[in-house]
Tab-separated table of C-alpha atoms and ligand atoms in Angstrom:
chain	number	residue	atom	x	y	z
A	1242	UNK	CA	0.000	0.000	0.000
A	1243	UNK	CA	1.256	3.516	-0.942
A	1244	UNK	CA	2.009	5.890	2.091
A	1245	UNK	CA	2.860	9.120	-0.116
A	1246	UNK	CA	0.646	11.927	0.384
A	1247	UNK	CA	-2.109	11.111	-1.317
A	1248	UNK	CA	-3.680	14.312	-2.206
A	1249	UNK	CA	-0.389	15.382	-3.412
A	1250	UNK	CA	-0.282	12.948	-5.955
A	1251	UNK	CA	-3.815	11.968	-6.993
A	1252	UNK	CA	-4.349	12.727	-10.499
A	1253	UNK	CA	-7.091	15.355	-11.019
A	1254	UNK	CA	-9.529	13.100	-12.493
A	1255	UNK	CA	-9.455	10.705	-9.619
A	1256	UNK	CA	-10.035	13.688	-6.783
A	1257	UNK	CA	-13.081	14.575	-8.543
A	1258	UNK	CA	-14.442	10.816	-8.832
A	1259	UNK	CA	-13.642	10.917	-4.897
A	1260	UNK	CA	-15.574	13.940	-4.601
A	1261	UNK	CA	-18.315	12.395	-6.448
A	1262	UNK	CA	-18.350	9.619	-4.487
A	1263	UNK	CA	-18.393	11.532	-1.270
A	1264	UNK	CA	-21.509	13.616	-2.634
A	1265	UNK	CA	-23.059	9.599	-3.257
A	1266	UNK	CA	-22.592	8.533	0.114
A	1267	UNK	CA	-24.055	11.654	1.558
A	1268	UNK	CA	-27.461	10.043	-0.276
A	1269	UNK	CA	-27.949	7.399	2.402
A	1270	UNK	CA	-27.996	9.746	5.567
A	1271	UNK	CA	-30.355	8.207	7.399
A	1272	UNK	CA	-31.178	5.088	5.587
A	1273	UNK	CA	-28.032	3.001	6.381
A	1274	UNK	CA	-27.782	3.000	10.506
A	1275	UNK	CA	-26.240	0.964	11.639
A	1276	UNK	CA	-23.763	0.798	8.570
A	1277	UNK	CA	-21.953	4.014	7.969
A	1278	UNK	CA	-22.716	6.133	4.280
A	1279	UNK	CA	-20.352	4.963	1.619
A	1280	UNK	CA	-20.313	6.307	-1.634
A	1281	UNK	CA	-18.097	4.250	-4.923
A	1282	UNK	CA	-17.181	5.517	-8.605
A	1283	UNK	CA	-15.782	3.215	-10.756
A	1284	UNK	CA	-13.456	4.609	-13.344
A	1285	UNK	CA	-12.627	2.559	-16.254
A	1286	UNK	CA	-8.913	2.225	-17.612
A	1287	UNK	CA	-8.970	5.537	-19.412
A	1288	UNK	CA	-10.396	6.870	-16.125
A	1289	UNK	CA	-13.588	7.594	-17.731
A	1290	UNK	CA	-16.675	7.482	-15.374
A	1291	UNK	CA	-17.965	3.484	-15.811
A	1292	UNK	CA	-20.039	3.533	-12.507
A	1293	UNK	CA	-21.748	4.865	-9.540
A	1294	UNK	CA	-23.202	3.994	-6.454
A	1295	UNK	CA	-23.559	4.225	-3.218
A	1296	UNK	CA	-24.536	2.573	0.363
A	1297	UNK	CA	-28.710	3.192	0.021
A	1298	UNK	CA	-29.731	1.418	3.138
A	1299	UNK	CA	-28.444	-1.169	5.651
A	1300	UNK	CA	-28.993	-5.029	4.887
A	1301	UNK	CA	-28.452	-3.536	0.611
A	1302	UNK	CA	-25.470	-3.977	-1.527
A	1303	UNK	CA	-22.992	-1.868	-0.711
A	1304	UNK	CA	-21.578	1.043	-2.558
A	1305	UNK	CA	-19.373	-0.893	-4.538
A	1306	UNK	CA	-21.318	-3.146	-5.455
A	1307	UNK	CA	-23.885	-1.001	-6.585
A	1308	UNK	CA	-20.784	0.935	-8.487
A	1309	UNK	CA	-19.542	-2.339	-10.241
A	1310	UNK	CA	-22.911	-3.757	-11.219
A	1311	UNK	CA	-23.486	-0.493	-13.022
A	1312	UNK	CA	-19.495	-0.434	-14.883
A	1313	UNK	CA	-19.694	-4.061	-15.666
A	1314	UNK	CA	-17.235	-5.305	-17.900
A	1315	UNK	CA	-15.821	-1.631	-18.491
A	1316	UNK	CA	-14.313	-2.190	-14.094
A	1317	UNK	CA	-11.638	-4.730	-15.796
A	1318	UNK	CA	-8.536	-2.532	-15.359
A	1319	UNK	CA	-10.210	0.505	-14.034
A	1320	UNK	CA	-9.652	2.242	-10.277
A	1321	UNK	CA	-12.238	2.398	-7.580
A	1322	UNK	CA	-12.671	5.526	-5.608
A	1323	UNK	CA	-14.481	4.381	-2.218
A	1324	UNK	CA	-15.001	6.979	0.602
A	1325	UNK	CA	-14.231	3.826	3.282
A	1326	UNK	CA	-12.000	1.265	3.116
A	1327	UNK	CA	-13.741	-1.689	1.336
A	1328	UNK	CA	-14.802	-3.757	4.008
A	1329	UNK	CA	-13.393	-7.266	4.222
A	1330	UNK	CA	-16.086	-9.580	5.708
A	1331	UNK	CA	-19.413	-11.374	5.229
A	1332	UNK	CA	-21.713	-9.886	7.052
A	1333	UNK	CA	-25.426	-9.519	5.337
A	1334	UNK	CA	-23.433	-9.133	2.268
A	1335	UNK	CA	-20.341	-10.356	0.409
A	1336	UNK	CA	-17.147	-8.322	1.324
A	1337	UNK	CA	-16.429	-5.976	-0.802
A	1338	UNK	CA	-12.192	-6.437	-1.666
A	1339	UNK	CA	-13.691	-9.812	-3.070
A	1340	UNK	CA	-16.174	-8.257	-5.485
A	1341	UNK	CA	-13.446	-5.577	-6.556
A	1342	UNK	CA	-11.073	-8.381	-6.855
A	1343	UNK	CA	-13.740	-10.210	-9.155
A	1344	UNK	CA	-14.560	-7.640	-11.196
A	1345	UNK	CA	-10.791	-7.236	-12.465
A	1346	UNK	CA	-10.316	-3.661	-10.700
A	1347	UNK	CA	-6.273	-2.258	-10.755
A	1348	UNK	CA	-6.278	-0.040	-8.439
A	1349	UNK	CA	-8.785	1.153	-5.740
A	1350	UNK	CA	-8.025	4.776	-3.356
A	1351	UNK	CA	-10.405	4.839	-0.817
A	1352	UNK	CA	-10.510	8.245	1.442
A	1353	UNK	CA	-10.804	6.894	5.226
A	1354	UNK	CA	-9.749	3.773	6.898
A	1355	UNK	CA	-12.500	1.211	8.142
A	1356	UNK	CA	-11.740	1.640	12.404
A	1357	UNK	CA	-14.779	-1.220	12.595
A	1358	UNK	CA	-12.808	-4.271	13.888
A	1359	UNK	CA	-14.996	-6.406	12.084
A	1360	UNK	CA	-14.657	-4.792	8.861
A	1361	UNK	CA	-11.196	-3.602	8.914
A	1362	UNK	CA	-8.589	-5.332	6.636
A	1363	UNK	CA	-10.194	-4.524	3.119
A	1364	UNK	CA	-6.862	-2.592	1.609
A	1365	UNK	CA	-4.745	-5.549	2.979
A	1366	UNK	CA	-6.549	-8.134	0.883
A	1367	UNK	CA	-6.406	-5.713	-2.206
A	1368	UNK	CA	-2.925	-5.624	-2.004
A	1369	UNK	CA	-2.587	-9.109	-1.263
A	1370	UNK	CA	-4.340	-9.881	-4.194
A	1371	UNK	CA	-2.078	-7.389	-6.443
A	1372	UNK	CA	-4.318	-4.223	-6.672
A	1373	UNK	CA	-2.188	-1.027	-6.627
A	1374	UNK	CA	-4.056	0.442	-2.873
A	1375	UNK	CA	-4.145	4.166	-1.926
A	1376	UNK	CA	-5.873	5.604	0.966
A	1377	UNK	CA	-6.224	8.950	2.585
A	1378	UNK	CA	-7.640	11.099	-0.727
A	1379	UNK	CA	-10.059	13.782	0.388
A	1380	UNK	CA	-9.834	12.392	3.896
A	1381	UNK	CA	-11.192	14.733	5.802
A	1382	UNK	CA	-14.360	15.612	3.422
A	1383	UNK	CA	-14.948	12.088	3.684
A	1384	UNK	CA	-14.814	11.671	7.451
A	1385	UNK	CA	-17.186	14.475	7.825
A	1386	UNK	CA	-19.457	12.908	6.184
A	1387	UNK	CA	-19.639	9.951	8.116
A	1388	UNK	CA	-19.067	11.485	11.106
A	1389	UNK	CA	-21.595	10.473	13.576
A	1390	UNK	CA	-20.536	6.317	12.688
A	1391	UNK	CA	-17.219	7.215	12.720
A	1392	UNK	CA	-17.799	8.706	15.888
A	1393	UNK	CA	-20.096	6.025	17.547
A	1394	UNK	CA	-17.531	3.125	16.151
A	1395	UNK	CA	-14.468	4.779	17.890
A	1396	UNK	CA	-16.335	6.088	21.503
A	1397	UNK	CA	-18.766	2.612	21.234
A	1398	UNK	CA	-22.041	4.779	22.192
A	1399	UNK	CA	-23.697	6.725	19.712
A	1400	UNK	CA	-22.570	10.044	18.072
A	1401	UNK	CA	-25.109	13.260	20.236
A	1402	UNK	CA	-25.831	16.333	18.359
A	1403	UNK	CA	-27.479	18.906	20.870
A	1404	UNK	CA	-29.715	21.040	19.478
A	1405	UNK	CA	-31.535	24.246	20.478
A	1406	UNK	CA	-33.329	27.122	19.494
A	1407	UNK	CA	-32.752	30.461	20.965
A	1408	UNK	CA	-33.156	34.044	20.963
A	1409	UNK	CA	-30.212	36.356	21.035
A	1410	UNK	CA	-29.990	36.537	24.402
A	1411	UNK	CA	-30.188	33.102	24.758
A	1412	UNK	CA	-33.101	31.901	25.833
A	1413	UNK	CA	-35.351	29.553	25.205
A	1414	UNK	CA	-38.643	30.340	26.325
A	1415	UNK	CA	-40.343	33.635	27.964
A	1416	UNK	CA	-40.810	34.027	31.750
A	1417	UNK	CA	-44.288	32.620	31.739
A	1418	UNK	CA	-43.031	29.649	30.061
A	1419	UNK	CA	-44.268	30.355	26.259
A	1420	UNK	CA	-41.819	29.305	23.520
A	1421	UNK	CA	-44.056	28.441	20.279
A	1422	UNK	CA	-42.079	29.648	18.335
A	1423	UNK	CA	-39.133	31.671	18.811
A	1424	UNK	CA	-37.467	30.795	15.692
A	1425	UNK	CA	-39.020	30.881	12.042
A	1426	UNK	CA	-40.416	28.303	10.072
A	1427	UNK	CA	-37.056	27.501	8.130
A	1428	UNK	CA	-35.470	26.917	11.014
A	1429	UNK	CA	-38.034	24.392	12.349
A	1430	UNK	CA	-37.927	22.678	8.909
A	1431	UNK	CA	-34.322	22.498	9.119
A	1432	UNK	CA	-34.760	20.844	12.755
A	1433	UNK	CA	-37.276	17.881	10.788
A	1434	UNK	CA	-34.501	17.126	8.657
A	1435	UNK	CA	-31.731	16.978	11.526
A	1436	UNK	CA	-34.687	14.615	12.730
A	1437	UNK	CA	-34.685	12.578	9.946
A	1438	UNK	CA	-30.499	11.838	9.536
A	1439	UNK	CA	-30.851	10.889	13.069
A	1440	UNK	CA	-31.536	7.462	14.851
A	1441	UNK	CA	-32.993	8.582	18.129
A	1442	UNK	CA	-34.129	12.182	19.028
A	1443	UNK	CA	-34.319	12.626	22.722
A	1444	UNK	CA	-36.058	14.906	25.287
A	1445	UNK	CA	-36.317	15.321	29.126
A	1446	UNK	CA	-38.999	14.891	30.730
A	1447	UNK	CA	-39.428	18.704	31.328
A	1448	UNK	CA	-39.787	19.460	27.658
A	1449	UNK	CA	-42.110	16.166	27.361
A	1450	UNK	CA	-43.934	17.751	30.424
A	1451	UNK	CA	-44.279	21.409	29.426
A	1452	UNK	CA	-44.338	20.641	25.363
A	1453	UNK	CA	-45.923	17.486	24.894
A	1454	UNK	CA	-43.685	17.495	21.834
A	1455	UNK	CA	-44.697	14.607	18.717
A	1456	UNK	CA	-40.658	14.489	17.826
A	1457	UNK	CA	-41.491	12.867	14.486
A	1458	UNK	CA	-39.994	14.208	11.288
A	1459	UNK	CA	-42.048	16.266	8.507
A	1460	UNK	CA	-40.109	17.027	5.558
A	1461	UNK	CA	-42.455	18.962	3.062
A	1462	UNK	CA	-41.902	17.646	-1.016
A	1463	UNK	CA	-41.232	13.568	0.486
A	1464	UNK	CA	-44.013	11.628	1.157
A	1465	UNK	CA	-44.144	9.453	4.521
A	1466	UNK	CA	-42.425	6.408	3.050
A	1467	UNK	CA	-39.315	8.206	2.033
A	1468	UNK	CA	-38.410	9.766	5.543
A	1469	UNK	CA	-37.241	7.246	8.037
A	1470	UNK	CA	-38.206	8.450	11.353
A	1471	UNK	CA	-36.053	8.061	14.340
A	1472	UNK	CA	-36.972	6.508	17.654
A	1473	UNK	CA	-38.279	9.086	20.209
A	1474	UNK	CA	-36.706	8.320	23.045
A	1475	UNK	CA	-37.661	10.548	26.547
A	1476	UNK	CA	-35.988	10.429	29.751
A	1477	UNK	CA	-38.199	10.103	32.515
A	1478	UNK	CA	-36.662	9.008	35.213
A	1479	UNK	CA	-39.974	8.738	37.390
A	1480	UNK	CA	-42.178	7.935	34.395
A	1481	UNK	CA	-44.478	10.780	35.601
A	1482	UNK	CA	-44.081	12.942	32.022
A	1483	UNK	CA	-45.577	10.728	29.552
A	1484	UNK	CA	-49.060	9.505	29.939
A	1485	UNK	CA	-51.861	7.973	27.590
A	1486	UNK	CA	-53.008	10.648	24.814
A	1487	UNK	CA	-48.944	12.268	24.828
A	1488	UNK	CA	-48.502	13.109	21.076
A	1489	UNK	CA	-45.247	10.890	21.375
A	1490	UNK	CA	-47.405	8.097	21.751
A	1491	UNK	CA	-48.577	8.173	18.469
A	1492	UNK	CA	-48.184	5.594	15.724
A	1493	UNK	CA	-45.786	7.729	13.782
A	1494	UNK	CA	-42.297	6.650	14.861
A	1495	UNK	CA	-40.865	4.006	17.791
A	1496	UNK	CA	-41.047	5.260	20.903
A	1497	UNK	CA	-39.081	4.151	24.481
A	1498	UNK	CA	-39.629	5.688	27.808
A	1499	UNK	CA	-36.348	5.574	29.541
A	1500	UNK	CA	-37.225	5.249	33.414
A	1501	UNK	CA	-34.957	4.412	36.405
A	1502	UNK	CA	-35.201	0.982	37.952
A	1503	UNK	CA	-37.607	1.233	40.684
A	1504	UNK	CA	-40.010	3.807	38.793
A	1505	UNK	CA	-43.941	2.772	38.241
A	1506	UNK	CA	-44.412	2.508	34.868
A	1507	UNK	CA	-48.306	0.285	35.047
A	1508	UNK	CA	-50.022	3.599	33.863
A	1509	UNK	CA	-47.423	2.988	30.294
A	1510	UNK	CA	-48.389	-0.832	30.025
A	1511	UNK	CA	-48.698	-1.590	26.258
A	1512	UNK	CA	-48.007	1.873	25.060
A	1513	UNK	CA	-44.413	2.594	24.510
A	1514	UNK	CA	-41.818	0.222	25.506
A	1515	UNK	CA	-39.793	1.187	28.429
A	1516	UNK	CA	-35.958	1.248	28.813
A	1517	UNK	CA	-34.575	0.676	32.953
A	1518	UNK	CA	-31.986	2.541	33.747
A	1519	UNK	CA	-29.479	2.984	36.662
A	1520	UNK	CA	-29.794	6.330	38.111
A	1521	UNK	CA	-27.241	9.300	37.949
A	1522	UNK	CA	-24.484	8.776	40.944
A	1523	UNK	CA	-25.425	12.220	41.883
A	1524	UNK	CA	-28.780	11.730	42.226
A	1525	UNK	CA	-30.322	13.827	39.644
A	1526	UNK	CA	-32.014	11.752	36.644
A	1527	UNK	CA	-30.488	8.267	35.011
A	1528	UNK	CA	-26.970	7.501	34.737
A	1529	UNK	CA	-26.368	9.114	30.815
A	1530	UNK	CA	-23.310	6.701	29.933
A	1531	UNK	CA	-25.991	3.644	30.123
A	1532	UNK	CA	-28.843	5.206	28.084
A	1533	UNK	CA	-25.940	6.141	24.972
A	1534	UNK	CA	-24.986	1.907	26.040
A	1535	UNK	CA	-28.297	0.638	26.093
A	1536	UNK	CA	-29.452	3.039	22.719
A	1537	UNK	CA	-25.900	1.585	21.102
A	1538	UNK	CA	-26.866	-1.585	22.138
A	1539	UNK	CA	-30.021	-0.882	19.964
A	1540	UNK	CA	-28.367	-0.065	16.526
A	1541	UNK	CA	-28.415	3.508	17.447
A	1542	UNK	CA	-25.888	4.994	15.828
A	1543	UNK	CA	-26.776	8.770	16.416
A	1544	UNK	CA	-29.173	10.810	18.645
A	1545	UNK	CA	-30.201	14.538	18.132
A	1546	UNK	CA	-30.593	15.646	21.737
A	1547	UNK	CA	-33.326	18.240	21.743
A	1548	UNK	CA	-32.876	19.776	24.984
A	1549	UNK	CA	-34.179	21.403	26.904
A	1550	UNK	CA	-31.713	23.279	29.444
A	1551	UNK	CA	-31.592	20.202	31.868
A	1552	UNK	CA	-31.279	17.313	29.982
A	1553	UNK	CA	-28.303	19.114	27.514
A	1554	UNK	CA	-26.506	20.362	30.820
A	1555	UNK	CA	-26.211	17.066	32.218
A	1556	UNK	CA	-24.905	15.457	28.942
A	1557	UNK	CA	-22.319	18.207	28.216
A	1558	UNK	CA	-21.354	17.121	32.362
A	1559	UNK	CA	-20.839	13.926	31.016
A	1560	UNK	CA	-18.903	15.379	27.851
A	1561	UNK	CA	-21.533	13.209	25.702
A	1562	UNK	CA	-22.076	15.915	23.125
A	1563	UNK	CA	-20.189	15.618	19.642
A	1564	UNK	CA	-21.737	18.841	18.143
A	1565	UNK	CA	-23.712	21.978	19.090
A	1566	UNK	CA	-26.548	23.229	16.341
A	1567	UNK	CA	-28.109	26.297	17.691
A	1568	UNK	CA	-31.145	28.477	15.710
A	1569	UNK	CA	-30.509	31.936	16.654
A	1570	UNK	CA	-33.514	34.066	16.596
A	1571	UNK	CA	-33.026	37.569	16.171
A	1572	UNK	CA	-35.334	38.294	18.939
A	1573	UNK	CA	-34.837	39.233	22.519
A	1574	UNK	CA	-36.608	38.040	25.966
A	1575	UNK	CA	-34.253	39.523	28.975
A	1576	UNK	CA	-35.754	36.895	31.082
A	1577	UNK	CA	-36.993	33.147	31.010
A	1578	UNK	CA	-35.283	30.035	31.030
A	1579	UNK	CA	-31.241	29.563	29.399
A	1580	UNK	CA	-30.372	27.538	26.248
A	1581	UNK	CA	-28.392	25.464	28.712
A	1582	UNK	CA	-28.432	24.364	32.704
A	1583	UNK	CA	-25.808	23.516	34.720
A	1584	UNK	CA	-22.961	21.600	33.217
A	1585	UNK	CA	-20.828	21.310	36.365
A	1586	UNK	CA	-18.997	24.415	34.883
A	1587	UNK	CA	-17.788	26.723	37.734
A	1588	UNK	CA	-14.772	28.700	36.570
A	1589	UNK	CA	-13.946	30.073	33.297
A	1590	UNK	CA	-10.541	27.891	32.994
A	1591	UNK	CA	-13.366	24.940	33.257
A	1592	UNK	CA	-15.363	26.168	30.248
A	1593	UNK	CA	-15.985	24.030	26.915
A	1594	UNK	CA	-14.556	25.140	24.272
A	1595	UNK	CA	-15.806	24.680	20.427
A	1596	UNK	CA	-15.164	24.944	16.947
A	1597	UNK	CA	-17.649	26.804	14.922
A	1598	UNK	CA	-18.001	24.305	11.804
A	1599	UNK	CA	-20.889	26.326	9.853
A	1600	UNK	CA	-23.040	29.121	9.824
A	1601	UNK	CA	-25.687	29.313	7.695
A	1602	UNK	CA	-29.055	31.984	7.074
A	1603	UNK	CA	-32.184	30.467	7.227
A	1604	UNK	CA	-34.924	33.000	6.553
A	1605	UNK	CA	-34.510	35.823	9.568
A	1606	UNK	CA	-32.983	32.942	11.954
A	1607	UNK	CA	-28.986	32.400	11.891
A	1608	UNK	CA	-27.731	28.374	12.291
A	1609	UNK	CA	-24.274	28.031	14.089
A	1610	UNK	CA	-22.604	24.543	13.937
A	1611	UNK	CA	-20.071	24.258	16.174
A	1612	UNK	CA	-17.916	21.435	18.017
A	1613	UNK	CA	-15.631	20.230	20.791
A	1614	UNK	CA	-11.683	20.832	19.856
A	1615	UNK	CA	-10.471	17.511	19.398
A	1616	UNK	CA	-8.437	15.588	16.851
A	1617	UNK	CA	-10.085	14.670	13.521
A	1618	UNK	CA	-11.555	11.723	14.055
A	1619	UNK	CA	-10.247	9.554	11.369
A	1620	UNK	CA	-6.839	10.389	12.938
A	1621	UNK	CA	-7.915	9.000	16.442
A	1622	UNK	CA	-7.540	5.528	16.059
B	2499	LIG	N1	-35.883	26.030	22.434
B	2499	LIG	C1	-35.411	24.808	22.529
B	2499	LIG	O1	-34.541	24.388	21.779
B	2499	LIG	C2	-35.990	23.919	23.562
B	2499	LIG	C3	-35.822	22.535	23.440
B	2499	LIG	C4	-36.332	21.732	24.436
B	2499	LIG	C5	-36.988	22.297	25.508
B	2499	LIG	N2	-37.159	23.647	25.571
B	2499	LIG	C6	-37.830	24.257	26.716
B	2499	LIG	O2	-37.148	23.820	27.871
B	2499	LIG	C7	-38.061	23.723	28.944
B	2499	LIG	C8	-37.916	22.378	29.603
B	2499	LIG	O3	-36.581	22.191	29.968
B	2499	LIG	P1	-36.141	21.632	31.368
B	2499	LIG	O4	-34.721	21.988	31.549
B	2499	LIG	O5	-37.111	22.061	32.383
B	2499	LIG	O6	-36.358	20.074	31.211
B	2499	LIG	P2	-35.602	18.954	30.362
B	2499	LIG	O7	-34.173	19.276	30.230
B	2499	LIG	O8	-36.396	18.656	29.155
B	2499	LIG	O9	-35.779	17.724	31.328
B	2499	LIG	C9	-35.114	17.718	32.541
B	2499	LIG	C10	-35.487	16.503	33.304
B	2499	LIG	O10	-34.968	15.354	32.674
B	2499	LIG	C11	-34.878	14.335	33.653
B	2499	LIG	N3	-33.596	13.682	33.599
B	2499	LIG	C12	-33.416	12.356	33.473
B	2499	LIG	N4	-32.120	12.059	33.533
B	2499	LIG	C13	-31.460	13.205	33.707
B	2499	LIG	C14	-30.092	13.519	33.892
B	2499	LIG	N5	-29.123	12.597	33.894
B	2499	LIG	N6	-29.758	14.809	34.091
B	2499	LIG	C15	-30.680	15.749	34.095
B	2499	LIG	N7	-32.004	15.528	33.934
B	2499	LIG	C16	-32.389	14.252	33.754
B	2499	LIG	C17	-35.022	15.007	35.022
B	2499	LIG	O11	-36.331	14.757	35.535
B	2499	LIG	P3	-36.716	13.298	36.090
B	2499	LIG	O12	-35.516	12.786	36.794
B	2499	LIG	O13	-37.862	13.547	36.948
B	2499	LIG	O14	-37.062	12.501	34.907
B	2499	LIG	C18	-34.928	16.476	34.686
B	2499	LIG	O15	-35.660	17.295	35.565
B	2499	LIG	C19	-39.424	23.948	28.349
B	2499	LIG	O16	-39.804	25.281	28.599
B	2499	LIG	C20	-39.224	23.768	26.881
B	2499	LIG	O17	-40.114	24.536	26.105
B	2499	LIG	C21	-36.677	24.451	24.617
């Protein structure tokens, strides 16, 4: 396997193929949980385009497959670009360094290396088997993209996005409690989409209390079949917030009450399933680390953590956030509730420091990505 830089040296028409292929994978967000997105161009020997495809949904062929199947006998002597190292077991499909091996590809570059244990070892066999093996091109694009499996595969719990909605000052509802709506409609149908990429949306059981939220996703233009939902998950330690009639009760999505060992849950029989959990060692709600265990235990891959001020607090305590999206309205309160609760912050030199990774208009409302400094993540491992 090569080690040179590969961006460096990758010939024009291949970094754009990779680019391609890292637009592909971006297709299946959403769909392929617990599998990461993968996208695959096949070029054939006079690196002309022969194929494309990519990962559309888990238990499916894989991108390369799907990339192959479309080049055909045009692969013979051509180069795969893969955004993750082909994967080099059986699991509900053939691995992949066989089917590229097959099909009579010479060369495959493949952006970032599988960290799955079970998966890992695809660019060995290639070379094994003769193939000329690059990896690294467009690395970090590629990572990005996959960053919440990339992220649940290295820390074994899923990846959290926190998101909130606030005014400028910071708030997130007035002093009486109102909050519908502080941010505009864009931003709300931006939230239905974060929805939508994600496995498992969670609440506290102040927000379930005080919103009754439904916590499905609505994406206007795709019809019900083409959205997956994600499972609604609210933690309720004492299983007093949700009762018959809650809108998260409805047919719409999966639904689990998290609830602490010893709570009463008779009043829930046959209406969501509930999830026991330890509670927190300091007493205040269920221990976090096991509800990310017990969801990862689930397939879930990635949770969009919806607040509110509590429940967010407590998980940036237990540094379980990955990313921070936050709708700015440009409207002001001066008093009601904070976008975030106590975090076991105390002193500046303690504070969390991010990353702003976007920022982005939508209608009147601003959108700030941001994230904890750490290492990229395909370097971690
Ligand atoms: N604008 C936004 O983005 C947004 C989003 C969400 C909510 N909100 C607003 O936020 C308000 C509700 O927020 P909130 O802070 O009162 O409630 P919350 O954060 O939704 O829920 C807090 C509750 O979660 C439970 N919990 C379970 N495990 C926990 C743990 N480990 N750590 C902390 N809490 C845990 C606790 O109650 P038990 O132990 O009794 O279960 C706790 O009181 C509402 O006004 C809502 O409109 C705004």
């Amino acid at each position: 396997m090569r080690q040179e830089d590969p961006v460096a040296t990758a010939a024009p028409v291949e970094t754009a193929a990779m680019r391609r292929a890292i637009e592909l994978a971006a297709r299946g967000l959403g769909h392929t949980s617990p599998n990461p997105v993968v996208g695959c161009v096949v070029l054939d020997s006079a690196g002309r385009t022969a194929g494309e495809g990519w990962h559309r949904r888990a238990g499916g062929p894989h991108a390369e497959v799907h990339a192959l199947r479309a080049a055909g006998e045009r692969a013979r002597g051509g180069t795969a670009l893969v955004t993750l190292e082909p994967c080099n077991h059986t699991g509900r499909t053939g691995p992949c360094a066989r089917a590229l091996i097959d099909a009579g590809i010479a060369r495959v570059v493949y952006a970032v290396a599988d960290p799955d244990p079970t998966a890992t070892g695809g660019a060995a066999t290639l070379a094994a088997a003769g193939l000329d093996v690059e990896g690294g091109l467009l690395a970090d694009e590629a990572a990005a993209g996959n960053e919440a499996w990339l992220t649940a595969v290295l820390r074994r719990r899923p990846f959290v996005l926190w998101k909130y909605a606030a005014t400028l000052d910071g708030r997130v509802a007035a002093a009486d409690g109102t909050s519908r709506w502080i941010t505009s409609p864009e931003s709300r149908a931006d939230v239905h989409r974060l929805r939508a990429a994600a496995d498992a949306v969670i609440v506290g059981s102040g927000t379930a209390r005080v919103d009754d939220p439904q916590l499905g996703a609505r994406i206007s233009g795709l019809a019900d079949d083409e959205i997956s939902q994600p499972l609604r998950v609210v933690v309720d330690s004492g299983a007093t917030a949700v009762k018959a009639g809650a809108r998260v009760l409805d047919g719409t999505a999966p639904t689990l009450i998290a609830v602490a060992e010893d709570a009463d849950t008779g009043h829930l029989d046959g209406l969501a399933p509930i999830l026991r959990l330890p509670r927190a060692a300091d007493g205040r709600g269920l221990h976090l680390p096991a509800l990310l265990q017990a969801l990862y235990a689930r397939e879930v891959r990635s949770v969009l953590l919806e607040g509110g001020p509590t429940l967010a607090g407590a998980f940036l305590a237990a540094r379980a956030v990955d990313k921070v999206v936050g709708y700015l309205a440009p409207v002001l309160l001066g008093a009601g509730p904070a976008v975030l609760g106590d975090a076991g912050i105390t002193t500046l030199t303690q504070a969390l420091r991010l990353d702003v990774t976007g920022t982005e208009r939508l209608g009147p409302d601003l959108r700030v990505t941001a994230a904890p400094v750490h290492p990229a993540l395909h370097e971690e491992n």
